[in-house]
Short mmCIF file of C-alpha atoms in Angstrom, two decimals:
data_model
loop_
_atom_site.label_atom_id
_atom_site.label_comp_id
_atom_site.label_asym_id
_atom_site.label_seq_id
_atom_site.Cartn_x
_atom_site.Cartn_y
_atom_site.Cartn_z
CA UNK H 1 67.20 55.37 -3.70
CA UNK H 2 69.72 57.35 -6.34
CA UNK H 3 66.95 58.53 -9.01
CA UNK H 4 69.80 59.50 -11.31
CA UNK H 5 69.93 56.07 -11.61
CA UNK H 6 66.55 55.75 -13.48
CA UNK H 7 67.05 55.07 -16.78
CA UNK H 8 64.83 57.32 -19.32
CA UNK H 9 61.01 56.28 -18.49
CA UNK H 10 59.83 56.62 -22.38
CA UNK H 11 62.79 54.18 -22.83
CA UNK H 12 61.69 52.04 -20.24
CA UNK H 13 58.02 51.72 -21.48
CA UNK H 14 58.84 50.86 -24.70
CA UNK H 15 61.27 48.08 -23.61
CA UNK H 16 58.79 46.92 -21.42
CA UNK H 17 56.18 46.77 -24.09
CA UNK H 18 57.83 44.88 -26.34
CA UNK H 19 59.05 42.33 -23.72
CA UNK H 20 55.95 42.37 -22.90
CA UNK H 21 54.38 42.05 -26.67
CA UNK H 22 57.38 40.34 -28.56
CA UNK H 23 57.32 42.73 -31.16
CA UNK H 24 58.52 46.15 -32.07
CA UNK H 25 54.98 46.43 -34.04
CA UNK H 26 53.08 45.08 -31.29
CA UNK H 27 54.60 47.34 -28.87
CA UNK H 28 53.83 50.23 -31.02
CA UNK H 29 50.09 49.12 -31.31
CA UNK H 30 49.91 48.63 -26.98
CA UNK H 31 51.22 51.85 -26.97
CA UNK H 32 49.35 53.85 -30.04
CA UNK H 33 52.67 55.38 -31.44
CA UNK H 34 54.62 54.20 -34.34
CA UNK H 35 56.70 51.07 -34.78
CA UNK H 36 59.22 53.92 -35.52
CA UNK H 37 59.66 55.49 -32.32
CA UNK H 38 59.75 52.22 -30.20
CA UNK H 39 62.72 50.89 -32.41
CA UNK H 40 64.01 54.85 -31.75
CA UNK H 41 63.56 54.34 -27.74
CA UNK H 42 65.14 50.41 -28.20
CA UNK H 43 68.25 52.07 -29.10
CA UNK H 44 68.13 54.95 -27.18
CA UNK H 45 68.00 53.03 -23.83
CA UNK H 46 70.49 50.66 -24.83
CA UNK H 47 73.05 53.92 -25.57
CA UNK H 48 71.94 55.59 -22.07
CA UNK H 49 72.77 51.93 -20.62
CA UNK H 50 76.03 50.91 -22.57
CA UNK H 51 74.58 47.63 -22.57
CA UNK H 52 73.01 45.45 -25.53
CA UNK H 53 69.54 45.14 -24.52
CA UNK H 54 68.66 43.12 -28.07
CA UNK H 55 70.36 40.28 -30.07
CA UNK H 56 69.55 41.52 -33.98
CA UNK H 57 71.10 38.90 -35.72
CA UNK H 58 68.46 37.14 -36.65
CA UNK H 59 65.21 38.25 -38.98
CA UNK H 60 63.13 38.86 -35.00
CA UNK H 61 64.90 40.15 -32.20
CA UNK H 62 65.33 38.72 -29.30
CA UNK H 63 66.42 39.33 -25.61
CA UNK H 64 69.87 39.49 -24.78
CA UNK H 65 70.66 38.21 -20.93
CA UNK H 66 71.00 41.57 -20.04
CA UNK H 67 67.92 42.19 -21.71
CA UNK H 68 65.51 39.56 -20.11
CA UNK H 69 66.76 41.21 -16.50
CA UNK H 70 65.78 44.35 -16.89
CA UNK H 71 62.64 43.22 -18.61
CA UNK H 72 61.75 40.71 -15.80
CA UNK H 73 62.12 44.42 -13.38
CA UNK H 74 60.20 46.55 -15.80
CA UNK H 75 57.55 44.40 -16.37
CA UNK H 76 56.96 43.80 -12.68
CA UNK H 77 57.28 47.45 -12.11
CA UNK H 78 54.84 48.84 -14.63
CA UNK H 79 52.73 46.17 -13.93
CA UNK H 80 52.58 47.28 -9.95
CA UNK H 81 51.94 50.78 -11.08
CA UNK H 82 49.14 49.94 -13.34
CA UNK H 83 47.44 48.16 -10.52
CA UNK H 84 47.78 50.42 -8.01
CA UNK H 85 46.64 52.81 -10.12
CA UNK H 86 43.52 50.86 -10.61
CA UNK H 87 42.78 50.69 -6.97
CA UNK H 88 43.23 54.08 -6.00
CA UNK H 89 41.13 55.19 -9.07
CA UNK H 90 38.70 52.28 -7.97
CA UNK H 91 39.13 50.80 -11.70
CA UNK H 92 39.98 47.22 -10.21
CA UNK H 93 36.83 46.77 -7.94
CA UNK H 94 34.87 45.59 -10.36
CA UNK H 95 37.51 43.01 -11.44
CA UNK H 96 36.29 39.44 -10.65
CA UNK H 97 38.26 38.10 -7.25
CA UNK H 98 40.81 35.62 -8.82
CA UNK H 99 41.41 32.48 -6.78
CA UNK H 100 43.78 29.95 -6.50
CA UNK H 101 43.90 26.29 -4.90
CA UNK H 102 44.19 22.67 -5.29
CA UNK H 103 41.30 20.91 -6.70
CA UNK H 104 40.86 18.84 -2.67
CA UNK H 105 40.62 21.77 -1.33
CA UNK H 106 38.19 23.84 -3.75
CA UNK H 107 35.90 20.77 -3.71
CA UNK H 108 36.04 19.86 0.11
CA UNK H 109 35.91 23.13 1.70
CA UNK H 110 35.94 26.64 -0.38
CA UNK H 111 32.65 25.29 -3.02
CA UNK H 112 30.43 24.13 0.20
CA UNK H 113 30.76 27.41 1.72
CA UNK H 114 31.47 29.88 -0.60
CA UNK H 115 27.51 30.34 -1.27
CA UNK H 116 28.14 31.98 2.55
CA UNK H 117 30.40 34.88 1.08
CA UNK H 118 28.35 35.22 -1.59
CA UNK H 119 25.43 36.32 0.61
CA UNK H 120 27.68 39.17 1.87
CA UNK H 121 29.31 40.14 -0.97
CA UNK H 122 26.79 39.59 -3.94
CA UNK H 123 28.43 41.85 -6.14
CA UNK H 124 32.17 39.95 -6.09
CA UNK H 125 32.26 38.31 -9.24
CA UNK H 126 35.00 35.49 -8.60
CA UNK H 127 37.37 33.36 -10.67
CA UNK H 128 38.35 29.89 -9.00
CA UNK H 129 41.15 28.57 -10.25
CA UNK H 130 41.43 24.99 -8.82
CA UNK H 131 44.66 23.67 -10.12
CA UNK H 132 47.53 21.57 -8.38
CA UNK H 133 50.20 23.85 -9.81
CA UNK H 134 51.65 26.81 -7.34
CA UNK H 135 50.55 29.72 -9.88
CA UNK H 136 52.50 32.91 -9.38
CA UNK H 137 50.94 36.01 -8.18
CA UNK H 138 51.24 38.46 -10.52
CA UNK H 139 49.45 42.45 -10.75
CA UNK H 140 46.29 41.93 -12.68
CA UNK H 141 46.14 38.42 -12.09
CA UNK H 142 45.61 35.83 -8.95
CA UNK H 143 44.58 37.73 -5.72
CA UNK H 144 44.58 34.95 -3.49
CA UNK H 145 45.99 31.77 -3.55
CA UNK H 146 45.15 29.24 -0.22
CA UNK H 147 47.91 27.13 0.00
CA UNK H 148 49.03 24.08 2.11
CA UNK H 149 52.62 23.81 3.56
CA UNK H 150 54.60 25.41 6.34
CA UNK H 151 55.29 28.73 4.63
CA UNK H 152 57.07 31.21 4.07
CA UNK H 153 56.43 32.13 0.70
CA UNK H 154 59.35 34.51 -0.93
CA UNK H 155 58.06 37.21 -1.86
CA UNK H 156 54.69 36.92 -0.92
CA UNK H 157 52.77 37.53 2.82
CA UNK H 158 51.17 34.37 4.28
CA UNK H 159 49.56 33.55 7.14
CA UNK H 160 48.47 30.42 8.35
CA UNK H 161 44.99 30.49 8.29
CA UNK H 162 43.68 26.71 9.26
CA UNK H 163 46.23 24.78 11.31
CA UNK H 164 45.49 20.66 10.56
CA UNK H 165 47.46 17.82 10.10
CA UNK H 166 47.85 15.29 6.76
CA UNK H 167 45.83 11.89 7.71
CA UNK H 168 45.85 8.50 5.68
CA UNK H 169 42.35 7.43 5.82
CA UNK H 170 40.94 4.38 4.14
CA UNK H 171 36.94 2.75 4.46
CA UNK H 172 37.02 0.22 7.18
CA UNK H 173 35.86 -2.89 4.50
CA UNK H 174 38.89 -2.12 2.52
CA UNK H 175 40.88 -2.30 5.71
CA UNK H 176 38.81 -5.01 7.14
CA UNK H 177 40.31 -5.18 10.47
CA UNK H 178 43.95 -5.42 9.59
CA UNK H 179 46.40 -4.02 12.10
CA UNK H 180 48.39 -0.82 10.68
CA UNK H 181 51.29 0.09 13.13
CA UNK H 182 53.10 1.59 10.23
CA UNK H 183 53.65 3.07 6.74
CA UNK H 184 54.67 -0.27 5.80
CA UNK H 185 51.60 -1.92 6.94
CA UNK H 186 49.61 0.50 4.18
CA UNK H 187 52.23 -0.89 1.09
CA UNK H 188 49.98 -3.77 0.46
CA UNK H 189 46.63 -1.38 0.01
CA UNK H 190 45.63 0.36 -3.06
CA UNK H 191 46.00 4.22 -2.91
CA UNK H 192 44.15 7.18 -4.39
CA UNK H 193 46.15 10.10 -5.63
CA UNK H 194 45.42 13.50 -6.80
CA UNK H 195 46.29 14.48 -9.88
CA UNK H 196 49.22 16.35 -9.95
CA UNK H 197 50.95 18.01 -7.05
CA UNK H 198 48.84 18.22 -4.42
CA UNK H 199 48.79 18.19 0.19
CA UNK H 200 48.63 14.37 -0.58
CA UNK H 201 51.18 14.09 -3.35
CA UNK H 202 53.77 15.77 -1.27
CA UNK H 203 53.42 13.19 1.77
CA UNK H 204 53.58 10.45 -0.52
CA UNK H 205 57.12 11.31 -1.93
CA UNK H 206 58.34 12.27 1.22
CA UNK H 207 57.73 8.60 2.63
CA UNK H 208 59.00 7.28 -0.27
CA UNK H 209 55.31 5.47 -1.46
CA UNK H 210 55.13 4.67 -5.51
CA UNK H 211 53.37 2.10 -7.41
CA UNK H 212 56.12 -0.18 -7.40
CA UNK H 213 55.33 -0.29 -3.39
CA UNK H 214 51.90 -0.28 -3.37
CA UNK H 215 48.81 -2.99 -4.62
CA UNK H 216 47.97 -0.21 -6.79
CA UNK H 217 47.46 3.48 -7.61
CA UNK H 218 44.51 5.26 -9.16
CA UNK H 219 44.93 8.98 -10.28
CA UNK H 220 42.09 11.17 -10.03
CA UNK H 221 40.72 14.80 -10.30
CA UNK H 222 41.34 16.02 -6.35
CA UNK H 223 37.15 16.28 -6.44
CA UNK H 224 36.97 12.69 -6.29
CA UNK H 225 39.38 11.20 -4.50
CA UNK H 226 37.60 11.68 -0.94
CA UNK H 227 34.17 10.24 -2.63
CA UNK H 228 36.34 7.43 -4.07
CA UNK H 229 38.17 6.29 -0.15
CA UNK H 230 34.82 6.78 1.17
CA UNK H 231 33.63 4.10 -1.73
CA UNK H 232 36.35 1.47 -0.53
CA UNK H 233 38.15 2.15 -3.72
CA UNK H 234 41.51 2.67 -1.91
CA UNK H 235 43.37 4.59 0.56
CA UNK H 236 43.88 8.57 0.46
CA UNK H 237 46.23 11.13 1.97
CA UNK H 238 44.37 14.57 2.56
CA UNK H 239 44.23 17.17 5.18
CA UNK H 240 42.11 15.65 8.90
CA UNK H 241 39.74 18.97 8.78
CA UNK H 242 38.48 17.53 5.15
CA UNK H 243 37.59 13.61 6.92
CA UNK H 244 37.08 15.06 10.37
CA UNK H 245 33.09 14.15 9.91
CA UNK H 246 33.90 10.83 7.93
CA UNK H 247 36.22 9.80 10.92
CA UNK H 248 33.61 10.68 13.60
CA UNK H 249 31.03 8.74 12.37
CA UNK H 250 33.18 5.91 11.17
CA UNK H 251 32.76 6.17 7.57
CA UNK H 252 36.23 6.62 7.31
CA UNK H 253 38.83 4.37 9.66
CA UNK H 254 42.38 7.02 10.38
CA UNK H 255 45.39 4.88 9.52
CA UNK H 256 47.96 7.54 9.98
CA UNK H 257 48.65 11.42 11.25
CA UNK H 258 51.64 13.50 10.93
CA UNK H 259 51.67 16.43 13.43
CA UNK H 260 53.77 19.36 12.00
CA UNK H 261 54.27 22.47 13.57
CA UNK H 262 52.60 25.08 11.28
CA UNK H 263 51.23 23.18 8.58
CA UNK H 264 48.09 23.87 7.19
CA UNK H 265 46.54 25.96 4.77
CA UNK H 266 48.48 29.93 4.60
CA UNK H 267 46.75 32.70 3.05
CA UNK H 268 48.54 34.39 0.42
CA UNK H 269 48.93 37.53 -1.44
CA UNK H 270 51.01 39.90 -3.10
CA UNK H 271 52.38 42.68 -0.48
CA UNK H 272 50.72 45.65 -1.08
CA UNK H 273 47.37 47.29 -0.60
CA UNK H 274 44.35 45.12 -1.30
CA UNK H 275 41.64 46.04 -3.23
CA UNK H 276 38.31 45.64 -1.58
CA UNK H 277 37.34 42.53 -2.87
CA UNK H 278 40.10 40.98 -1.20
CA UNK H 279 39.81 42.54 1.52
CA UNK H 280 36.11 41.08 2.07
CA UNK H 281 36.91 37.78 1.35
CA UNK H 282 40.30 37.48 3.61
CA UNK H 283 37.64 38.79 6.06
CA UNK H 284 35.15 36.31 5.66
CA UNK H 285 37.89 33.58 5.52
CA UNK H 286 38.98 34.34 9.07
CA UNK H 287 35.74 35.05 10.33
CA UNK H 288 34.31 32.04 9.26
CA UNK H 289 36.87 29.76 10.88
CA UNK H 290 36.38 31.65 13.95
CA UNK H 291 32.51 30.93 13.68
CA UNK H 292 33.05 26.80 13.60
CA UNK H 293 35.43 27.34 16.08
CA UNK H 294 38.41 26.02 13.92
#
């Protein structure tokens, strides 16, 4: 690393702060010093750079090209300083644990058995964030997000935490004895669908299923689909270790499995050092699986 390289720090927080604000006033107020001396440090950087940082044609100013790369690096910079500032200072334990997931998976597995880590860890607060989206993982904000796929994330470690394949699973009266040899058998069904993006969504696309193809399609919150194939009200696409009691005792009748090597459910995080809260709960996630035998 060539530190001559650096461009002037003070120069550098104030860019970052008003990327990060969108405002020379703003920036001035995050950083208790005049709107003065940020516009002073603005132009200061962009002279030490040789590079327009700001377009000032207009009454606001806005980020140049130039400018939005070096703010994308700044703020990702500062904002990994601040945190691990935080945890070494012990300033972020008290921070709730921020978690994200799809809504199938929050409902079906973490919200049964989270009461379990709670009894360990009483004093985690936590933030569940069940969502379809893939939410980035930013300092400050999401520690955790449990994801389905293969992996790898860029960027990001992951480990693949709970191995299991995606299952179409319907109730046998909605079947009613039908043969299903193949995807094409399962066109003239109804179908239950996350909203969203989802585990199920994804299969779906991939084998090319829409409502044009189907008897039907009913969208709901990932919390009730399961409750709603159970029901009879149509078919579902969802990960076996959610159905694996339904299918045992017949509830549910398995019309389909895809084996794929590595899929299931990753852990991931930011690289880095975890705070303790994390820590715990990436520890009770493994240990747990190892407990059921998973």
């Amino acid at each position: 690393m060539d530190w001559r390289d650096l461009p002037p720090l003070a120069g550098l927080r104030a860019f970052a702060a008003f990327a990060d604000t969108g405002g020379v006033a703003q920036a001035g107020v995050a950083l208790g010093v005049s709107h003065a001396a940020i516009s002073q440090q603005l132009r200061s950087l962009e002279a030490h750079l040789g590079v327009s940082l700001l377009d000032r044609a207009g009454r606001t100013m806005h980020l140049t090209a130039e400018g939005d790369a070096l703010a994308h690096a700044a703020l990702q910079g500062f904002a990994q300083m601040i945190e691990a500032s935080r945890t070494i200072t012990g300033a972020n334990d008290t921070r709730p644990l921020h978690i994200t997931a799809t809504p199938t998976f929050a409902a079906s597995w973490l919200m049964p058995c989270l009461p379990r880590f709670r009894a360990i860890a009483p004093d985690v607060n936590i933030l569940l964030n069940p969502t379809p989206d893939t939410v980035t993982l930013e300092p400050g904000g999401v520690d955790i997000a449990i994801r389905y796929g293969t992996g790898p994330w860029a960027g990001l470690d992951n480990e693949l935490w709970l191995e299991s394949p995606m299952v179409v699973v319907g109730a046998p009266e909605l079947i009613g004895g039908k043969q299903i040899d193949s995807a094409d058998d399962l066109r003239h069904l109804p179908w239950l669908e996350e909203f969203g993006r989802s585990e199920g969504s994804d299969w779906l696309r991939e084998h090319g299923v829409s409502e044009a193809t189907t008897a039907g399609f009913i969208q709901v919150p990932g919390n009730l689909m399961l409750d709603g194939a159970r029901d009879g009200q149509g078919i579902a696409v969802t990960v076996r270790a959610f159905v694996e009691a339904d299918l045992q005792s017949g509830r549910l009748v398995l019309l389909a499995e895809e084996e794929r090597e590595g899929a299931g459910y990753h852990i991931v995080t930011r690289p880095g050092v975890q705070r303790p809260p994390l820590k715990a709960f990436v520890r009770w996630l493994k240990r747990i699986l190892a407990e059921e035998g998973a």
